[in-house]
């Protein structure tokens, strides 16, 4: 059987002397949440566009995403009279992106010139880009005025509600927005004449006359295609989530393979490095908890929402160590605490535990929740009629995956410690106040609570005591990536920069394949896709303005 994706080859630039098989004004590499809008914007400017997608279908990671997109000062906010000034927006993103440098009195709020320019570009371009997609029927949306930013409670967030949009046809839960976004943008691309070619893995660029003049791609059936770009090549090929070597050697912690598309293997890191690009933010990723046993599977969806009120996380000693309802990027950090006294990551694997009440009332197959309804894939679920049985089953499951965790097993005193942890949690649940970790203490934690059984008079919907009797359930959880967010450094218009900070002529990048100025932060739901759409518009506009180069064709 012919594979759907060609294997990786050398990224060294190809010979400039051979003719091209096909050419266009702009070549876009990647057909997901960054590549599709880039191709559309370029086409609407009048450019001939070829889009090359590595996989057999369009969409990439967006196929599995809710596709919330975060747009500061968007049109519905303005129509509703909600103020979202550029200064207020910049204070918020600067405070979170680089808190160690944040300076409220600085003109750049402590950001470097590159960071300030990049983050400013999001504010300037996200809303115009969004409106153009809507007007052309490529991405109609609906406004989500009740969805807060992930850090809506901090004083720097002057516009904590109203920045989130979702595709108009997304379900009420908004979990399936990505499928609709890919569908409408793909249809618009076909309607408007974008030349879409799937199963084309771009291996390297072609340099001619001191500029990037095209790419070489391998097809799934083994052919080599030389594709010329009269103006520019724009990469939107995703991060390096599924390249073990890049992930292990660049990320700052032992992060497991996450829920990006399986084709996100860091191709552009190697291709751009081969032509002298400088790299930035390579130690960072958009992160989330993932079920350990599903990590690396192509159908993996990260745990955007940890469901259940009578539910808690414990470490292998049986201790509760984190607020289970934190936003996913922040919750994922808990797995990578380093213990200098033992030389280990003691929380690398945590155990999610819930009772029959949560199983009955909080089961869902959306947002990567691990409490799943009957008929769903529940291979990750561990069961026990008593806590004793559950502990034994959890330890047996840990033994079965020990090769992936460095041999993590339950501590000898796990059961009594777990019983103490549950008793303490139950006390907090009864009072409605989590004195250890503040569960339920911010607006976004209520959004991520998931379905729970309503209880009259309850003050904290995120907590309820675990039952005194079984059955009980558990799952093994660790930290993974939604995708990485490091790569070549670019200008605010997407031009890839060389080691001296000068643009590499004809080479652009958009999305998770290039460096994000957000540092380690995750500002809000859709804080990946909203900025990507902004930069797609800017890159397409800058590429359109490039002086066309003459390229040889076959």
Coordinates of C-alpha atoms in Angstrom, one line a residue:
X1 CA 0.0 0.0 0.0
X2 CA 1.3 3.4 -0.9
X3 CA 1.9 5.6 2.2
X4 CA -0.1 8.9 2.4
X5 CA 3.0 10.8 3.5
X6 CA 6.4 10.7 1.9
X7 CA 9.4 10.1 4.3
X8 CA 11.6 13.0 5.3
X9 CA 14.7 13.7 3.1
X10 CA 17.5 16.2 3.5
X11 CA 16.6 19.8 3.9
X12 CA 19.6 21.1 2.1
X13 CA 18.5 23.6 -0.6
X14 CA 17.8 22.1 -4.0
X15 CA 19.6 22.9 -7.3
X16 CA 18.5 26.2 -8.8
X17 CA 19.3 25.1 -12.3
X18 CA 16.5 22.5 -13.0
X19 CA 13.2 23.8 -14.4
X20 CA 10.0 23.9 -12.3
X21 CA 7.1 21.5 -13.0
X22 CA 4.6 24.2 -12.1
X23 CA 4.7 27.8 -10.8
X24 CA 2.5 30.4 -9.1
X25 CA 2.9 33.8 -7.5
X26 CA 2.7 32.4 -4.0
X27 CA 3.3 28.9 -2.8
X28 CA 1.7 28.1 0.6
X29 CA 3.1 25.0 2.5
X30 CA 0.5 23.5 4.8
X31 CA -3.3 23.4 4.5
X32 CA -4.5 23.8 8.1
X33 CA -5.5 26.7 10.3
X34 CA -2.6 28.8 9.1
X35 CA -2.2 27.7 5.5
X36 CA -5.8 27.9 4.4
X37 CA -6.4 31.6 5.4
X38 CA -2.9 32.5 4.0
X39 CA -3.8 31.0 0.7
X40 CA -7.2 32.7 0.7
X41 CA -5.8 36.1 1.5
X42 CA -3.2 35.8 -1.2
X43 CA -5.7 34.7 -3.8
X44 CA -8.0 37.5 -2.9
X45 CA -5.2 39.9 -3.6
X46 CA -5.1 38.6 -7.1
X47 CA -2.1 36.2 -6.8
X48 CA -2.0 32.8 -8.3
X49 CA -1.6 30.4 -5.4
X50 CA -0.5 26.8 -5.0
X51 CA -1.2 25.2 -1.7
X52 CA 0.9 22.1 -0.8
X53 CA -0.4 19.9 2.0
X54 CA 1.7 17.0 3.4
X55 CA -1.2 14.9 4.5
X56 CA -3.8 13.3 2.2
X57 CA -6.5 15.7 3.4
X58 CA -6.6 19.4 4.4
X59 CA -7.1 20.7 7.9
X60 CA -4.1 19.5 10.0
X61 CA -4.6 20.0 13.7
X62 CA -7.6 22.2 13.1
X63 CA -9.6 19.1 12.2
X64 CA -9.5 18.1 15.9
X65 CA -9.8 21.6 17.3
X66 CA -12.7 23.5 18.8
X67 CA -11.4 26.4 16.7
X68 CA -12.1 29.2 19.2
X69 CA -10.2 32.2 17.9
X70 CA -9.2 35.1 20.0
X71 CA -9.6 38.5 18.3
X72 CA -8.9 41.6 20.4
X73 CA -11.1 44.6 19.6
X74 CA -13.3 42.5 17.3
X75 CA -16.3 43.9 15.5
X76 CA -19.0 42.4 17.8
X77 CA -17.1 44.0 20.8
X78 CA -17.1 47.4 19.1
X79 CA -20.8 47.0 18.1
X80 CA -21.6 46.2 21.7
X81 CA -19.7 49.2 23.0
X82 CA -17.0 47.1 24.7
X83 CA -13.7 49.0 25.0
X84 CA -10.6 47.0 24.1
X85 CA -7.8 49.5 23.6
X86 CA -4.4 48.6 22.2
X87 CA -2.6 49.7 25.3
X88 CA -4.9 47.6 27.5
X89 CA -4.4 44.6 25.2
X90 CA -0.6 45.0 25.2
X91 CA -0.5 45.3 29.0
X92 CA -2.3 42.0 29.3
X93 CA -0.3 40.0 26.8
X94 CA 3.0 41.5 28.0
X95 CA 2.3 40.8 31.7
X96 CA 1.6 37.1 30.8
X97 CA 4.1 36.5 28.1
X98 CA 7.2 37.7 30.0
X99 CA 6.2 38.4 33.6
X100 CA 9.8 38.5 34.7
X101 CA 10.4 41.6 32.5
X102 CA 7.0 43.2 32.8
X103 CA 7.2 46.9 33.5
X104 CA 3.9 48.8 33.7
X105 CA 5.6 52.1 33.2
X106 CA 7.7 51.2 30.2
X107 CA 6.6 52.2 26.7
X108 CA 6.9 48.6 25.6
X109 CA 5.9 47.1 29.0
X110 CA 9.2 45.4 29.2
X111 CA 9.0 43.6 25.9
X112 CA 11.8 43.6 23.4
X113 CA 11.4 45.4 20.2
X114 CA 10.6 42.2 18.3
X115 CA 8.1 41.0 20.9
X116 CA 6.4 44.4 21.0
X117 CA 6.1 44.6 17.3
X118 CA 4.8 41.0 16.9
X119 CA 2.2 41.4 19.7
X120 CA 1.1 44.8 18.4
X121 CA 0.6 43.3 14.9
X122 CA -2.0 40.9 16.4
X123 CA -4.1 43.7 17.7
X124 CA -3.8 45.6 14.4
X125 CA -4.6 42.8 12.1
X126 CA -6.7 40.1 13.8
X127 CA -10.0 41.8 13.5
X128 CA -9.6 43.1 9.8
X129 CA -8.5 39.6 8.8
X130 CA -11.4 38.0 10.6
X131 CA -13.9 40.3 9.0
X132 CA -12.5 39.6 5.5
X133 CA -12.8 35.9 6.0
X134 CA -16.4 36.4 7.2
X135 CA -17.3 38.7 4.3
X136 CA -16.0 36.3 1.7
X137 CA -17.9 33.4 3.3
X138 CA -14.7 31.5 4.2
X139 CA -15.1 31.7 8.0
X140 CA -18.5 33.0 9.2
X141 CA -18.5 33.2 13.0
X142 CA -20.6 33.8 16.0
X143 CA -19.5 35.9 19.0
X144 CA -19.0 34.3 22.5
X145 CA -19.5 37.3 24.8
X146 CA -19.7 35.1 28.0
X147 CA -16.3 33.4 27.5
X148 CA -13.6 34.9 29.6
X149 CA -9.9 35.2 29.0
X150 CA -7.8 32.6 30.8
X151 CA -6.5 35.2 33.2
X152 CA -9.6 37.5 33.3
X153 CA -9.1 38.0 37.0
X154 CA -5.7 39.8 36.8
X155 CA -5.8 43.7 36.9
X156 CA -4.0 44.0 33.5
X157 CA -6.9 42.4 31.7
X158 CA -9.1 45.5 30.9
X159 CA -11.3 43.6 28.5
X160 CA -11.7 40.1 30.1
X161 CA -14.8 39.1 28.1
X162 CA -15.8 39.2 24.4
X163 CA -12.6 38.4 22.5
X164 CA -13.6 34.9 21.5
X165 CA -15.2 33.9 18.2
X166 CA -16.2 30.4 16.9
X167 CA -17.3 29.2 13.5
X168 CA -21.0 29.9 13.1
X169 CA -22.0 26.2 12.6
X170 CA -20.2 25.0 15.7
X171 CA -22.4 23.1 18.1
X172 CA -23.7 24.6 21.3
X173 CA -20.7 23.2 23.2
X174 CA -18.4 24.7 20.6
X175 CA -16.2 21.5 20.6
X176 CA -16.5 20.8 16.8
X177 CA -15.7 24.2 15.4
X178 CA -12.5 23.0 13.7
X179 CA -14.3 20.7 11.3
X180 CA -16.6 23.5 10.2
X181 CA -13.7 26.0 9.8
X182 CA -11.8 23.6 7.7
X183 CA -14.9 22.8 5.6
X184 CA -15.8 26.5 4.9
X185 CA -12.2 27.7 4.3
X186 CA -11.5 24.7 2.0
X187 CA -14.7 25.3 0.0
X188 CA -13.8 29.0 -0.4
X189 CA -10.3 28.0 -1.6
X190 CA -11.6 25.7 -4.2
X191 CA -14.3 28.2 -5.2
X192 CA -11.8 31.0 -5.6
X193 CA -9.1 29.1 -7.6
X194 CA -6.5 28.1 -5.1
X195 CA -4.5 25.2 -6.6
X196 CA -4.7 22.6 -3.8
X197 CA -2.3 19.6 -3.9
X198 CA -2.4 17.1 -1.0
X199 CA 0.1 14.4 -0.2
X200 CA 2.9 16.7 -1.2
X201 CA 5.6 16.8 1.5
X202 CA 7.9 19.9 1.0
X203 CA 11.4 18.7 1.6
X204 CA 13.5 21.8 0.8
X205 CA 13.5 25.2 -0.7
X206 CA 15.1 26.3 -4.0
X207 CA 17.4 29.3 -4.0
X208 CA 17.8 31.3 -7.1
X209 CA 19.4 34.7 -7.5
X210 CA 19.8 35.1 -3.7
X211 CA 16.1 34.5 -2.9
X212 CA 13.8 31.6 -2.2
X213 CA 12.3 30.9 -5.6
X214 CA 10.3 27.7 -4.9
X215 CA 10.3 24.3 -3.2
X216 CA 10.9 20.7 -3.9
X217 CA 8.1 18.3 -2.7
X218 CA 7.9 14.6 -2.6
X219 CA 4.5 13.0 -3.4
X220 CA 3.2 9.9 -1.6
X221 CA 3.8 7.8 -4.7
X222 CA 7.5 8.8 -4.8
X223 CA 7.5 11.6 -7.4
X224 CA 9.5 14.8 -7.0
X225 CA 7.7 18.1 -7.8
X226 CA 9.6 21.3 -8.3
X227 CA 7.1 24.2 -7.5
X228 CA 8.2 27.7 -8.4
X229 CA 7.1 30.8 -6.5
X230 CA 7.4 34.1 -8.5
X231 CA 6.9 36.1 -5.3
X232 CA 7.2 34.1 -2.1
X233 CA 6.9 30.8 -0.3
X234 CA 4.9 30.9 2.9
X235 CA 5.3 28.0 5.3
X236 CA 2.3 27.2 7.6
X237 CA 3.3 23.6 8.3
X238 CA 2.8 23.3 12.1
X239 CA 5.2 22.7 14.9
X240 CA 7.4 19.7 15.9
X241 CA 5.1 17.9 18.3
X242 CA 5.7 14.5 16.6
X243 CA 9.4 14.7 16.1
X244 CA 10.9 12.9 19.1
X245 CA 14.4 14.3 18.6
X246 CA 13.3 18.0 18.3
X247 CA 10.8 17.7 21.1
X248 CA 13.3 16.0 23.5
X249 CA 16.2 18.3 22.7
X250 CA 14.4 21.7 22.6
X251 CA 11.5 21.6 25.0
X252 CA 12.4 22.4 28.6
X253 CA 10.7 19.4 30.1
X254 CA 10.0 15.7 29.2
X255 CA 6.8 16.5 27.3
X256 CA 4.9 13.6 25.7
X257 CA 3.7 13.6 22.1
X258 CA 0.5 15.6 22.0
X259 CA -2.6 16.2 19.9
X260 CA -1.2 18.1 17.0
X261 CA -1.7 16.5 13.6
X262 CA 0.6 13.5 13.0
X263 CA 2.3 15.4 10.2
X264 CA 3.6 18.1 12.5
X265 CA 7.2 16.9 12.6
X266 CA 9.1 20.2 12.5
X267 CA 9.9 20.2 8.8
X268 CA 10.3 23.9 8.7
X269 CA 12.8 24.0 11.5
X270 CA 15.2 22.0 9.4
X271 CA 14.3 23.6 6.1
X272 CA 14.7 27.2 7.4
X273 CA 17.8 26.4 9.4
X274 CA 19.4 25.1 6.2
X275 CA 19.2 28.6 4.7
X276 CA 20.4 30.4 7.7
X277 CA 17.3 31.3 9.7
X278 CA 17.6 32.1 13.4
X279 CA 15.4 30.3 15.8
X280 CA 13.4 31.6 18.8
X281 CA 11.2 30.3 21.6
X282 CA 12.2 26.7 20.8
X283 CA 11.7 25.7 24.5
X284 CA 8.0 26.5 24.6
X285 CA 4.8 24.8 23.6
X286 CA 1.0 25.2 23.8
X287 CA 0.5 22.5 26.4
X288 CA -2.3 20.3 27.8
X289 CA -2.8 17.2 29.9
X290 CA -3.1 14.0 27.9
X291 CA -4.0 10.5 28.8
X292 CA -0.7 8.7 29.0
X293 CA -1.8 5.6 27.1
X294 CA -3.1 7.6 24.2
X295 CA -0.1 9.9 23.8
X296 CA 1.3 9.7 20.3
X297 CA -1.9 8.3 18.8
X298 CA -3.1 10.3 15.7
X299 CA -6.7 10.5 17.1
X300 CA -5.5 12.0 20.4
X301 CA -7.4 15.0 21.7
X302 CA -5.8 16.9 24.6
X303 CA -7.7 17.4 27.8
X304 CA -9.0 20.9 27.2
X305 CA -11.6 20.3 30.0
X306 CA -11.2 17.9 33.0
X307 CA -14.7 16.8 33.8
X308 CA -16.3 15.8 37.1
X309 CA -16.9 17.4 40.4
X310 CA -16.4 14.3 42.6
X311 CA -13.0 13.9 41.0
X312 CA -9.4 14.6 41.9
X313 CA -5.8 14.1 40.7
X314 CA -3.2 12.5 43.0
X315 CA 0.5 11.7 42.5
X316 CA 2.0 8.2 42.9
X317 CA 2.3 8.8 46.6
X318 CA -1.5 9.4 46.8
X319 CA -1.2 13.2 47.4
X320 CA -3.4 15.8 45.7
X321 CA -0.9 18.2 44.1
X322 CA -2.8 20.6 41.8
X323 CA -6.0 22.4 41.0
X324 CA -7.6 20.1 38.5
X325 CA -9.7 22.8 36.9
X326 CA -6.9 25.1 35.8
X327 CA -6.8 26.0 32.1
X328 CA -5.1 23.2 30.2
X329 CA -1.8 25.0 29.5
X330 CA -1.4 25.8 33.2
X331 CA -2.5 22.4 34.4
X332 CA 0.1 20.8 32.2
X333 CA 2.9 22.5 34.0
X334 CA 2.2 20.5 37.1
X335 CA 3.6 17.3 35.6
X336 CA 7.1 18.8 35.1
X337 CA 8.0 19.8 38.6
X338 CA 11.6 18.8 39.2
X339 CA 12.6 17.4 42.6
X340 CA 16.3 18.2 43.2
X341 CA 16.5 15.9 46.2
X342 CA 15.5 12.8 44.3
X343 CA 16.6 13.7 40.8
X344 CA 13.2 12.9 39.4
X345 CA 10.0 14.4 38.0
X346 CA 7.8 13.1 40.8
X347 CA 4.5 14.3 39.2
X348 CA 5.3 13.2 35.7
X349 CA 2.3 10.8 35.9
X350 CA -0.7 11.7 37.9
X351 CA -3.8 9.6 38.6
X352 CA -7.3 11.0 37.9
X353 CA -9.8 9.4 40.2
X354 CA -13.6 9.7 40.1
X355 CA -16.6 7.9 41.5
X356 CA -19.9 6.5 40.1
X357 CA -21.6 9.9 40.5
X358 CA -19.2 11.6 38.2
X359 CA -19.3 8.7 35.8
X360 CA -23.1 9.0 35.6
X361 CA -23.4 12.8 35.4
X362 CA -20.1 14.0 33.9
X363 CA -19.4 11.6 31.1
X364 CA -18.7 13.3 27.7
X365 CA -16.8 12.6 24.5
X366 CA -15.9 16.3 24.0
X367 CA -12.8 18.3 24.7
X368 CA -10.7 15.3 25.5
X369 CA -12.5 14.5 28.8
X370 CA -11.5 11.1 30.3
X371 CA -14.9 10.4 31.9
X372 CA -16.5 8.9 28.8
X373 CA -20.0 7.7 28.1
X374 CA -20.9 4.0 27.3
X375 CA -19.8 3.0 23.8
X376 CA -16.9 5.5 23.7
X377 CA -13.3 4.3 23.7
X378 CA -12.6 3.7 27.4
X379 CA -9.3 1.7 27.1
X380 CA -7.7 4.3 29.3
X381 CA -10.1 3.7 32.2
X382 CA -9.1 1.7 35.3
X383 CA -11.7 0.3 37.6
X384 CA -12.1 -1.0 41.1
X385 CA -15.0 -1.8 43.4
X386 CA -13.1 -0.4 46.3
X387 CA -10.2 2.0 46.7
X388 CA -8.0 -1.0 47.5
X389 CA -8.9 -2.7 44.2
X390 CA -8.5 0.5 42.3
X391 CA -5.0 1.1 43.8
X392 CA -3.9 -2.4 42.8
X393 CA -5.3 -1.9 39.3
X394 CA -3.6 1.5 38.9
X395 CA -0.2 0.0 39.9
X396 CA -0.7 -2.9 37.4
X397 CA -1.4 -0.4 34.7
X398 CA 1.7 1.7 35.6
X399 CA 3.8 -1.5 35.4
X400 CA 2.5 -2.1 31.9
X401 CA 3.7 1.4 30.7
X402 CA 6.8 1.6 32.8
X403 CA 9.1 1.7 29.8
X404 CA 7.5 5.1 28.8
X405 CA 7.8 6.7 32.3
X406 CA 11.1 5.7 33.7
X407 CA 9.5 3.0 35.8
X408 CA 6.9 5.1 37.7
X409 CA 5.0 2.9 40.2
X410 CA 2.7 3.7 43.2
X411 CA 4.5 4.3 46.5
X412 CA 4.2 1.7 49.3
X413 CA 1.9 4.0 51.3
X414 CA -0.2 5.1 48.4
X415 CA -3.6 3.7 49.7
X416 CA -3.6 5.4 53.2
X417 CA -2.3 8.6 51.7
X418 CA -5.0 8.5 49.0
X419 CA -7.7 8.0 51.7
X420 CA -6.4 11.0 53.6
X421 CA -6.3 13.1 50.4
X422 CA -9.9 12.1 49.6
X423 CA -11.0 13.0 53.1
X424 CA -9.4 16.4 52.9
X425 CA -10.8 17.0 49.4
X426 CA -14.3 16.0 50.6
X427 CA -14.1 18.5 53.4
X428 CA -13.3 21.3 50.9
X429 CA -16.0 20.1 48.6
X430 CA -18.5 20.2 51.5
X431 CA -17.5 23.8 52.4
X432 CA -17.2 24.9 48.8
X433 CA -13.7 26.3 49.4
X434 CA -10.6 24.5 48.2
X435 CA -8.1 25.8 50.8
X436 CA -5.1 24.0 49.1
X437 CA -5.4 24.9 45.4
X438 CA -8.3 27.3 45.0
X439 CA -10.4 25.1 42.7
X440 CA -13.3 26.9 41.2
X441 CA -11.9 30.3 42.1
X442 CA -11.8 32.0 38.7
X443 CA -14.3 32.4 35.9
X444 CA -12.5 30.2 33.4
X445 CA -12.5 27.3 35.8
X446 CA -16.3 27.3 35.7
X447 CA -16.1 27.2 31.9
X448 CA -13.8 24.1 32.0
X449 CA -15.8 22.3 34.6
X450 CA -17.7 20.3 32.1
X451 CA -21.1 18.7 32.8
X452 CA -21.9 18.0 36.5
X453 CA -25.0 17.1 38.5
X454 CA -26.8 20.1 39.8
X455 CA -27.0 20.5 43.5
X456 CA -29.3 23.0 45.2
X457 CA -27.4 25.6 47.3
X458 CA -24.0 24.5 46.3
X459 CA -21.5 27.4 46.2
X460 CA -18.7 25.7 44.2
X461 CA -19.9 23.7 41.2
X462 CA -16.4 22.3 40.5
X463 CA -16.3 20.2 43.7
X464 CA -18.4 17.4 45.4
X465 CA -17.3 14.8 47.9
X466 CA -16.3 11.4 46.5
X467 CA -18.6 8.6 47.5
X468 CA -17.7 6.4 50.5
X469 CA -18.3 3.3 48.5
X470 CA -17.3 2.2 45.0
X471 CA -17.2 1.5 42.2
X472 CA -14.3 3.9 41.5
X473 CA -12.5 4.8 38.3
X474 CA -9.1 6.2 37.4
X475 CA -6.9 7.1 34.4
X476 CA -3.2 7.9 34.0
X477 CA -2.5 11.5 33.0
X478 CA 0.7 13.3 31.9
X479 CA 1.7 16.5 30.1
X480 CA 1.7 16.8 26.3
X481 CA 1.6 19.4 23.6
X482 CA -1.3 20.9 21.6
X483 CA 1.7 21.9 19.4
X484 CA 5.0 23.6 19.8
X485 CA 5.5 27.3 19.2
X486 CA 9.1 27.8 18.4
X487 CA 10.8 28.1 15.1
X488 CA 12.4 30.6 12.8
X489 CA 12.1 34.2 13.9
X490 CA 10.0 36.4 11.6
X491 CA 9.1 40.0 11.1
X492 CA 5.5 41.1 12.0
X493 CA 4.7 40.5 8.3
X494 CA 6.0 36.9 8.4
X495 CA 9.3 37.4 6.7
X496 CA 11.8 34.8 8.0
X497 CA 15.0 36.4 9.4
X498 CA 18.6 35.2 9.0
X499 CA 21.2 35.2 11.7
X500 CA 21.9 38.9 11.3
X501 CA 18.2 39.8 11.6
X502 CA 17.7 40.5 7.9
X503 CA 14.8 39.0 5.9
X504 CA 15.6 36.0 3.7
X505 CA 14.1 37.1 0.4
X506 CA 11.0 35.2 -0.7
X507 CA 10.7 33.1 2.6
X508 CA 7.8 33.6 5.0
X509 CA 6.3 31.7 7.9
X510 CA 2.9 31.7 9.8
X511 CA 1.6 29.8 12.8
X512 CA 3.2 27.2 15.0
X513 CA 6.1 26.5 12.5
X514 CA 7.6 29.9 13.4
X515 CA 8.5 31.5 16.7
X516 CA 5.7 33.0 18.9
X517 CA 6.4 36.1 20.9
X518 CA 4.0 34.8 23.6
X519 CA 6.8 33.0 25.5
X520 CA 5.3 30.3 27.7
X521 CA 1.9 31.9 28.1
X522 CA -1.6 31.1 26.9
X523 CA -3.7 34.2 27.0
X524 CA -7.2 32.8 26.3
X525 CA -9.1 30.2 24.3
X526 CA -8.2 30.7 20.7
X527 CA -5.0 32.6 21.5
X528 CA -3.3 30.3 19.0
X529 CA -5.7 30.7 16.0
X530 CA -6.7 34.4 16.4
X531 CA -3.0 35.5 16.1
X532 CA -2.4 33.0 13.3
X533 CA -5.2 34.5 11.2
X534 CA -3.7 37.9 11.8
X535 CA -0.3 36.9 10.7
X536 CA -1.7 35.0 7.7
X537 CA -3.2 38.2 6.5
X538 CA 0.0 40.2 7.0
X539 CA 2.2 37.6 5.4
X540 CA -0.1 37.3 2.3
X541 CA -0.1 41.1 2.0
X542 CA 3.6 41.3 2.2
X543 CA 4.2 38.5 -0.2
X544 CA 1.8 40.1 -2.7
X545 CA 4.0 43.2 -2.6
X546 CA 7.2 41.2 -3.4
X547 CA 8.7 42.0 -6.8
X548 CA 8.0 38.9 -9.1
X549 CA 11.0 36.9 -10.0
X550 CA 11.4 35.1 -13.3
X551 CA 11.6 31.3 -12.8
X552 CA 12.4 28.7 -15.4
X553 CA 9.6 26.2 -16.1
X554 CA 9.6 22.8 -17.8

